[in-house]
Amino acid sequence: MPDPDADEQQNELDLAQLDIEKPKSHAAGATAVAVSMKRALGHMGAVRTAKTLLKLNQAEGFDCMSCAWPDPDPGHRHAAEFCENGAKAVAEEGTTNRATPEFFAAHSIEDLSGRTEHWLGQQGRITHPMIKRPGGTHYEPIDWHDAFALIGDELNGLASPDEAVFYTSGRASNESAFVYQLFARAFGTNNMPDCSNMCHESTSIALQESIGIGKASVTLDDVYNAELIIIAGQNPGTNHPRMLSALEKAKQNGAKILSINPLREAGLVNFKNPQTPRGMVGPGTDLTDMFLPIALNGDLALFQAFGSLLVEWDALDHDFIDAHTTGFEAWREHVGAVDWDVVTSTTGLSRAQITEAAELLRDSKATVFCWAMGLTQHRNAVATIKEVTNLAFAQGNIGKPGAGLFPVRGHSNVQGDRTMGIWERPPQHFLDAIQKEFGFDPPREHGLDTVDSIRAMRDGKAHFFLGLGGNFAQATPDSDVTFDALRKVRMTVQISTKINRGHLVCGETALILPTLGRTEKDVQASGLQYISVEDSTCSVHASRGPLPPASPHLKSEVAIITSIAEAAIGDRHGINWEAMRDDYRNIRAHIAQVVPGCEGYEVNVRRPGGFILPHPPRDSRTFDTESGLGEFAVSPIDVLQVPPNHLILQTLRSHDQFNTTIYGFSDRYRGIEGGRRVVFVHREDISALGFRDGDIVDIVTKWDDDDNVRCAPSFRIVEYATPRGSAAAYYPETNPLVPLDSTALQSNCPTSKSIIVSLVPAGQGRATENAADQDSTGSDWSHKTQPQPEHLS
Ligand SMILES: Nc1nc2c(c(=O)[nH]1)N[C@H]1C(S)=C(S)[C@@H](COP(=O)(O)OP(=O)(O)OC[C@H]3O[C@@H](n4cnc5c(=O)[nH]c(N)nc54)[C@H](O)[C@@H]3O)O[C@H]1N2
Ligand SMILES: Nc1nc2c(c(=O)[nH]1)N[C@H]1C(S)=C(S)[C@@H](COP(=O)(O)OP(=O)(O)OC[C@H]3O[C@@H](n4cnc5c(=O)[nH]c(N)nc54)[C@H](O)[C@@H]3O)O[C@H]1N2
Ligand SMILES: [Mo]
C-alpha cells in the first residue's frame, strides 16, 4: 500500500523544486532541437540516437509512437521528420537502462509503490518475464512457458469468459490488435476496453451517428489548402507538434486560424520551425488570427451561437444541405432561438467576440475543424462534437478540398486498433466477417468499456485483467476506487515495455510480460517482420524498427498474444495461431478478408506512404447513417452549475510527459520548471477565494451521487491567464478527483476536463475527506448539472 507520509514528503520535495517563469509566446525553435538531442543522447548515446531518429517517420523507417499525426507524402519528408516530443518518446523506449531480475529482487513491490511515475520509468526496459505470486512481496522471474500455462489455467478456471477483461492501449500495431481481438472473441467475450474509451470515444459516437463513420474526413492536403482552420480544445505545440509545420504551410497558403481554448497555449500563438532559418533564428510564424479564451465546457453554447449567426446571415450551403443532409429545419429553429445570455455566461465570451469569430466562418469557403481532449472529456461531449458537425453540414464543409472534420487522435495507433476490431461494441458486420473467416460464432452482446470494467472488478464480477500496453491503473479515473478494484482481481497480466503503476497496483497473482517496442527489430520463425499502423487521417502504412531488442528474452506482442491464445483455447476453433506468429503476412491475409477497405492489404501497406482507407463522406459525400444522409442534431445546451467559491478544473498534459509516462519536469511553454504539483488559476479567482499566488492548497471535490469527498493534496497555486472560474492541473496527479460515475453522456468517457472543485489550505483536504466518511451530510459541496436532456438518455 502507498504510505501517505511518504507521499507527503515526496509532494513537499516536488514543491520545493518548483520554479515559475513567464509563459512562452512561441513553440519549438532552437530550444526544441537542443532538448531533443539532449534527451536522446542522454538515454541512448550517439549511435542509437543516429540509428533511430533518422529512421523516424521515414517511408522505410518506423512510425513515431508519440502521436497519431499523419506524415507528409514520401517525397516531401525532411531528413529530420520528427518533433521534440517524438524524440523524447524514442529516447524513453530506446534507453540503455534495464530493469532486470536483480533490480526486482532489490526492490520490493512496497518499495516501488512509494516511487513516482517518473522514477519508475527511468529504471529502463524490463528484460525478463516476471511474476508476483499470491502473498509475495517481490516480483521474481518466470519462464515464458510457465507464464503462458498459468494464464491459460486461470482463464479456463473462470466461470464465464465475461469474467475476463482485455484492455488495449493505442500503441499496439494493427497486427497485434487483430490477433488480440480475435483471441478475446474466440475465448468468448467482447470485454475489450481501450484507452479510446477515455479519449476520443465521444468523437467516435458523435461522428458515427451524424456522418456514419467515426473518423476524420480530411487528408493532410486539406489542412494545407484550408481557408480557415478552427482548433478547439487541442494543444498541438505539445501533443501534436508536427501539426505546427502543417499549420505553417496552411498559413503560407493564406489560411486563417481560429483557436478556441481557455489557455493561450504557446504552440497556438507562434511556431519557430526548426527546419527553416526563419524558425531557428528569426521571428517564426504567427499562427492564430483570432483567439477565443473560452471558459471550460463552453463550446456547445459557442457552436450553437455560431450556428445561429450563420443562419441569420444565410451563410449556408443550401445545395449541400438539400442534397446530403436531414434535420436542417429543426436545427435552424433550435439555434435560431439560442439564448445569448446563456451563451455569454457559459462561454465567458462577449457577443462581439463571438460574432467576429463567426465572421471568419462566414467568409471561408473551406474550413477544417480540429479538436482533441478539450472537447471530448466533458459530460456534454457527444452533443458538442455533433454541433461541430452541424456547422460543417451548414456550410458544406465535408467532402471537398480544404475542408472537413479533423478529430486529432492521441496514441499513434489508437485509430488502427479500432479499425482492427478493438471495440467492446463491435458492429455485427465485423463479427459476421470474423465468423466467415474463422468458422466460429463470436459473442454478439456488447462487452465492458473502461469505466464498466472498473465497476466489474470493484463489484467482484471480473477476476482476470490483461493489459496490452498502457497503464490502466494510472490513466483511469477515481484512482482510489480503481486501485481497490484492481487489487481484488485474481490475476492481472501486463504486456509492457517499462515499469508502471499497473505493475504495483495488481491482482493476487500478477505477471509482467516484457515486449518489443516500435523501435526494435522483430524476428520470427520466417525472418524479419514488419508491422502496420493507421494515423488520424485513415492512412495505413508499414513500420520497421531499427534497433536490436532491449533484451534477448523479449517477445513481440503478437508472439505473446498468440501463445496466450494457445494456452487458453488450444485448437478449440482450429485457428492457426502458430502460423500467424511465425509470419505476420498470415495475419495480414486475415485482415484483408475481415476488415472493410483492407483488400490487398499486404501489397498496399508496403507501398511507400501506404494507402488510405475508404471514408464515404470524404470520398463521395455519402453517409452510412440510419437515414443515409448527414444528420443534423439538435442538442439542448447543458450547463455546468458551479456553486459559489468553486472552480471547474481541467486535467491536462505538460510538455514533458506522454500520458502517464513522465519524461521530466519542464512544462517549458507554460513556464513551469522543476515540478508538476501546480494548479493554474485566474488572478481574481485566487484573491476571491482568499489565497495568493504561491499558496499551497489541496484540491477537493464532492460528487453528489456517492457523497465521497475526493482530495488531491499539495498543489502550488500559479496565477495564470485562464478564464475566470476555469482552473487547470496536470494529469495523472489529479485523477483521484475524477469520479468514476462522472462520464460523458452516451460515450461513457470520464469527464477529465470538467470537475467541479474547491481549493482548501494544504492539509485540510484529507481532513474533509475523513469527516465525510463519518458524516456525509454536513458538507456544502455540490456537483450538479442540469437534468439529463430526455432525447439523450
Ligand atoms: N507529447 C505528448 N504527446 C501526446 C500525448 C502526451 O501525453 N504527450 N498524449 C497523446 C494522447 S493519448 C492524446 S489523446 C492527445 C491529447 O492532446 P490534447 O487534447 O491537446 O491534450 P490535453 O493536454 O489534454 O489538452 C487539452 C487542450 O484542450 C484545452 N481545453 C480543455 N478544456 C477545454 C474546453 O472545455 N474547451 C476548449 N475549447 N478547450 C479546452 C486545454 O486548455 C488544452 O489546451 O495527445 C497525444 N500526444
Ligand atoms: N485525468 C485525466 N485522465 C486521462 C486523460 C486526461 O486528459 N486526464 N487522458 C486519457 C487519454 S486521452 C488516454 S489515451 C489514456 C492513456 O492511457 P494508457 O494508454 O493506458 O496510458 P499510457 O500512459 O499511454 O501507457 C504507458 C505504458 O505503456 C507501456 N508501453 C509503452 N510502449 C509500449 C509498447 O510498444 N507495447 C506495450 N505492450 N506497452 C508499451 C509502458 O509500460 C508505459 O508505462 O489516459 C486517459 N486518462
Ligand atoms: Mo488519448
CSV table of C-alpha atoms in Angstrom, one decimal, residues 72-313:
chain,number,residue,atom,x,y,z
A,72,PRO,CA,3.7,14.2,-45.4
A,73,ASP,CA,3.9,12.3,-48.7
A,74,PRO,CA,7.1,10.3,-49.0
A,75,GLY,CA,8.7,12.8,-51.4
A,76,HIS,CA,8.1,15.7,-49.1
A,77,ARG,CA,9.6,14.5,-45.8
A,78,HIS,CA,12.5,16.1,-44.1
A,79,ALA,CA,15.6,14.2,-43.1
A,80,ALA,CA,14.5,15.0,-39.5
A,81,GLU,CA,10.8,14.3,-39.8
A,82,PHE,CA,10.1,14.3,-36.0
A,83,CYS,CA,9.5,16.7,-33.2
A,84,GLU,CA,10.9,17.3,-29.7
A,85,ASN,CA,8.3,15.0,-28.1
A,86,GLY,CA,8.8,12.3,-30.7
A,87,ALA,CA,12.5,12.3,-29.9
A,88,LYS,CA,11.7,12.1,-26.2
A,89,ALA,CA,9.3,9.1,-26.8
A,90,VAL,CA,12.0,7.3,-28.8
A,91,ALA,CA,14.6,8.1,-26.1
A,92,GLU,CA,12.3,6.6,-23.4
A,93,GLU,CA,11.9,3.4,-25.4
A,94,GLY,CA,15.5,3.2,-26.8
A,95,THR,CA,17.0,3.9,-23.4
A,96,THR,CA,20.0,1.7,-22.4
A,97,ASN,CA,18.7,1.4,-18.8
A,98,ARG,CA,17.4,-2.0,-17.8
A,99,ALA,CA,15.0,-3.3,-15.1
A,100,THR,CA,16.5,-6.7,-14.6
A,101,PRO,CA,15.5,-9.6,-12.2
A,102,GLU,CA,18.3,-8.3,-9.9
A,103,PHE,CA,16.5,-4.9,-9.9
A,104,PHE,CA,13.2,-6.5,-8.9
A,105,ALA,CA,15.0,-8.6,-6.2
A,106,ALA,CA,16.4,-5.4,-4.7
A,107,HIS,CA,13.1,-3.5,-4.7
A,108,SER,CA,10.0,-4.9,-3.1
A,109,ILE,CA,6.6,-4.0,-4.5
A,110,GLU,CA,6.1,-1.9,-1.4
A,111,ASP,CA,9.3,0.0,-2.1
A,112,LEU,CA,8.4,0.5,-5.8
A,113,SER,CA,4.9,1.7,-4.8
A,114,GLY,CA,6.4,4.6,-2.9
A,115,ARG,CA,8.3,5.8,-6.1
A,116,THR,CA,7.0,8.4,-8.5
A,117,GLU,CA,5.8,7.6,-12.1
A,118,HIS,CA,8.9,9.4,-13.3
A,119,TRP,CA,11.3,7.3,-11.2
A,120,LEU,CA,9.7,4.1,-12.3
A,121,GLY,CA,10.0,5.0,-15.9
A,122,GLN,CA,13.7,5.9,-15.5
A,123,GLN,CA,14.5,2.3,-14.4
A,124,GLY,CA,14.5,1.4,-18.1
A,125,ARG,CA,13.3,-1.6,-20.1
A,126,ILE,CA,12.1,-4.7,-18.4
A,127,THR,CA,14.3,-7.6,-19.5
A,128,HIS,CA,12.5,-10.8,-18.3
A,129,PRO,CA,9.0,-12.1,-17.7
A,130,MET,CA,8.3,-11.6,-14.0
A,131,ILE,CA,5.7,-12.8,-11.6
A,132,LYS,CA,4.3,-11.8,-8.2
A,133,ARG,CA,2.8,-14.8,-6.6
A,134,PRO,CA,-0.1,-14.7,-4.1
A,135,GLY,CA,1.1,-13.1,-0.9
A,136,GLY,CA,4.5,-12.3,-2.5
A,137,THR,CA,6.4,-9.2,-1.7
A,138,HIS,CA,8.6,-9.1,-4.8
A,139,TYR,CA,8.4,-9.8,-8.5
A,140,GLU,CA,10.6,-12.9,-9.5
A,141,PRO,CA,11.5,-14.3,-12.9
A,142,ILE,CA,9.3,-16.9,-14.5
A,143,ASP,CA,9.8,-18.9,-17.7
A,144,TRP,CA,7.7,-17.8,-20.7
A,145,HIS,CA,6.3,-21.3,-21.0
A,146,ASP,CA,5.2,-21.4,-17.3
A,147,ALA,CA,3.8,-17.9,-17.6
A,148,PHE,CA,1.6,-18.8,-20.5
A,149,ALA,CA,0.4,-22.1,-18.8
A,150,LEU,CA,-0.5,-20.2,-15.7
A,151,ILE,CA,-2.5,-17.7,-17.6
A,152,GLY,CA,-4.2,-20.4,-19.6
A,153,ASP,CA,-5.2,-22.2,-16.4
A,154,GLU,CA,-6.6,-19.1,-14.8
A,155,LEU,CA,-8.6,-18.2,-17.9
A,156,ASN,CA,-10.0,-21.7,-18.1
A,157,GLY,CA,-10.9,-21.6,-14.4
A,158,LEU,CA,-13.3,-18.7,-14.9
A,159,ALA,CA,-17.0,-19.3,-14.5
A,160,SER,CA,-17.6,-17.4,-17.7
A,161,PRO,CA,-15.4,-15.8,-20.4
A,162,ASP,CA,-17.1,-12.5,-19.4
A,163,GLU,CA,-15.2,-12.6,-16.1
A,164,ALA,CA,-12.1,-11.6,-18.1
A,165,VAL,CA,-11.2,-8.1,-19.2
A,166,PHE,CA,-8.8,-7.4,-22.2
A,167,TYR,CA,-7.6,-3.8,-22.2
A,168,THR,CA,-5.7,-2.2,-25.1
A,169,SER,CA,-3.6,1.0,-25.2
A,170,GLY,CA,-3.3,2.7,-28.5
A,171,ARG,CA,0.3,1.9,-29.2
A,172,ALA,CA,-0.4,-1.7,-30.3
A,173,SER,CA,0.1,-2.3,-34.0
A,174,ASN,CA,-2.6,-3.4,-36.4
A,175,GLU,CA,-1.2,-7.0,-36.4
A,176,SER,CA,-1.2,-7.3,-32.6
A,177,ALA,CA,-4.6,-5.6,-32.3
A,178,PHE,CA,-6.1,-8.0,-34.8
A,179,VAL,CA,-4.8,-11.2,-33.1
A,180,TYR,CA,-5.8,-9.8,-29.7
A,181,GLN,CA,-9.4,-9.1,-30.6
A,182,LEU,CA,-9.5,-12.5,-32.4
A,183,PHE,CA,-8.3,-14.2,-29.2
A,184,ALA,CA,-10.7,-12.4,-26.9
A,185,ARG,CA,-13.7,-13.3,-29.2
A,186,ALA,CA,-12.5,-16.8,-29.7
A,187,PHE,CA,-12.2,-17.1,-25.9
A,188,GLY,CA,-15.8,-15.8,-25.8
A,189,THR,CA,-16.0,-12.2,-24.7
A,190,ASN,CA,-16.3,-8.7,-26.1
A,191,ASN,CA,-14.9,-7.2,-22.9
A,192,MET,CA,-12.3,-5.1,-24.8
A,193,PRO,CA,-12.0,-1.7,-23.1
A,194,ASP,CA,-9.3,0.5,-24.5
A,195,CYS,CA,-7.7,3.9,-24.0
A,196,SER,CA,-10.1,5.3,-26.6
A,197,ASN,CA,-12.9,5.0,-24.0
A,198,MET,CA,-11.1,7.8,-22.1
A,199,CYS,CA,-10.0,9.7,-25.2
A,200,HIS,CA,-11.9,10.2,-28.5
A,201,GLU,CA,-14.8,7.9,-27.7
A,202,SER,CA,-17.2,10.9,-27.7
A,203,THR,CA,-15.9,11.7,-31.2
A,204,SER,CA,-16.4,8.2,-32.4
A,205,ILE,CA,-20.0,8.1,-31.1
A,206,ALA,CA,-20.9,11.5,-32.4
A,207,LEU,CA,-19.5,11.1,-35.8
A,208,GLN,CA,-20.8,7.6,-36.3
A,209,GLU,CA,-24.3,8.9,-35.7
A,210,SER,CA,-24.0,12.1,-37.7
A,211,ILE,CA,-21.8,11.1,-40.6
A,212,GLY,CA,-21.8,7.3,-40.4
A,213,ILE,CA,-18.1,6.9,-39.7
A,214,GLY,CA,-16.2,7.8,-36.5
A,215,LYS,CA,-13.1,9.1,-38.2
A,216,ALA,CA,-11.6,12.3,-39.7
A,217,SER,CA,-12.9,13.3,-43.1
A,218,VAL,CA,-9.7,15.1,-44.1
A,219,THR,CA,-6.2,14.4,-45.5
A,220,LEU,CA,-3.1,16.4,-44.8
A,221,ASP,CA,-3.6,18.2,-48.1
A,222,ASP,CA,-7.0,19.6,-46.9
A,223,VAL,CA,-5.1,21.2,-43.9
A,224,TYR,CA,-2.6,22.8,-46.3
A,225,ASN,CA,-5.4,24.1,-48.5
A,226,ALA,CA,-8.0,25.3,-46.0
A,227,GLU,CA,-9.1,28.9,-45.9
A,228,LEU,CA,-10.0,28.6,-42.2
A,229,ILE,CA,-8.7,26.2,-39.6
A,230,ILE,CA,-10.5,26.0,-36.3
A,231,ILE,CA,-8.5,24.5,-33.5
A,232,ALA,CA,-10.7,23.8,-30.5
A,233,GLY,CA,-9.7,22.0,-27.3
A,234,GLN,CA,-6.3,21.0,-28.5
A,235,ASN,CA,-2.7,21.8,-27.6
A,236,PRO,CA,-0.8,20.9,-30.7
A,237,GLY,CA,2.5,22.5,-29.7
A,238,THR,CA,2.9,19.9,-27.0
A,239,ASN,CA,0.8,16.9,-28.1
A,240,HIS,CA,1.0,17.0,-31.9
A,241,PRO,CA,4.0,19.2,-32.6
A,242,ARG,CA,4.3,18.2,-36.2
A,243,MET,CA,0.9,19.7,-36.8
A,244,LEU,CA,2.6,23.1,-36.4
A,245,SER,CA,4.5,22.5,-39.6
A,246,ALA,CA,1.2,21.8,-41.4
A,247,LEU,CA,-0.4,24.9,-39.9
A,248,GLU,CA,2.6,27.0,-41.0
A,249,LYS,CA,2.2,25.7,-44.5
A,250,ALA,CA,-1.5,26.4,-44.5
A,251,LYS,CA,-0.8,30.0,-43.3
A,252,GLN,CA,1.7,30.4,-46.1
A,253,ASN,CA,-1.1,29.4,-48.5
A,254,GLY,CA,-3.3,32.1,-47.0
A,255,ALA,CA,-5.3,30.2,-44.3
A,256,LYS,CA,-6.7,31.9,-41.2
A,257,ILE,CA,-6.6,30.1,-37.8
A,258,LEU,CA,-9.2,30.5,-35.1
A,259,SER,CA,-8.1,29.0,-31.8
A,260,ILE,CA,-10.7,28.2,-29.1
A,261,ASN,CA,-9.0,27.3,-25.8
A,262,PRO,CA,-9.2,28.5,-22.2
A,263,LEU,CA,-5.4,28.7,-22.3
A,264,ARG,CA,-3.3,30.7,-24.7
A,265,GLU,CA,-1.0,27.7,-25.5
A,266,ALA,CA,2.3,28.8,-26.9
A,267,GLY,CA,2.0,26.4,-29.9
A,268,LEU,CA,-1.2,28.1,-31.0
A,269,VAL,CA,0.5,31.5,-30.9
A,270,ASN,CA,3.7,31.3,-32.9
A,271,PHE,CA,5.8,28.5,-34.4
A,272,LYS,CA,9.5,28.7,-34.9
A,273,ASN,CA,10.1,25.9,-37.4
A,274,PRO,CA,13.5,24.3,-36.7
A,275,GLN,CA,13.7,23.2,-40.3
A,276,THR,CA,13.9,26.8,-41.5
A,277,PRO,CA,16.3,29.7,-40.8
A,278,ARG,CA,13.3,31.9,-40.0
A,279,GLY,CA,12.3,29.5,-37.3
A,280,MET,CA,15.8,28.9,-35.9
A,281,VAL,CA,16.9,32.5,-35.5
A,282,GLY,CA,14.0,34.6,-37.0
A,283,PRO,CA,10.6,35.7,-35.7
A,284,GLY,CA,8.9,32.4,-36.5
A,285,THR,CA,5.3,32.2,-38.0
A,286,ASP,CA,2.3,33.7,-36.2
A,287,LEU,CA,-0.4,31.1,-36.3
A,288,THR,CA,-3.6,32.2,-34.6
A,289,ASP,CA,-5.5,35.0,-36.2
A,290,MET,CA,-8.2,35.1,-33.6
A,291,PHE,CA,-8.1,33.6,-30.1
A,292,LEU,CA,-11.3,32.8,-28.1
A,293,PRO,CA,-10.4,32.3,-24.4
A,294,ILE,CA,-13.4,30.2,-23.8
A,295,ALA,CA,-14.5,29.1,-20.3
A,296,LEU,CA,-14.2,25.3,-19.7
A,297,ASN,CA,-17.1,23.4,-21.3
A,298,GLY,CA,-18.5,26.5,-23.1
A,299,ASP,CA,-18.0,25.0,-26.6
A,300,LEU,CA,-21.5,23.6,-27.1
A,301,ALA,CA,-23.0,27.0,-26.4
A,302,LEU,CA,-20.4,28.7,-28.6
A,303,PHE,CA,-21.0,26.4,-31.6
A,304,GLN,CA,-24.8,26.9,-31.3
A,305,ALA,CA,-24.2,30.7,-31.3
A,306,PHE,CA,-22.0,30.3,-34.4
A,307,GLY,CA,-24.9,28.3,-36.0
A,308,SER,CA,-27.4,31.0,-35.2
A,309,LEU,CA,-25.3,33.7,-36.8
A,310,LEU,CA,-24.7,31.6,-39.9
A,311,VAL,CA,-28.4,31.1,-40.2
A,312,GLU,CA,-29.1,34.8,-39.6
A,313,TRP,CA,-26.6,35.8,-42.3
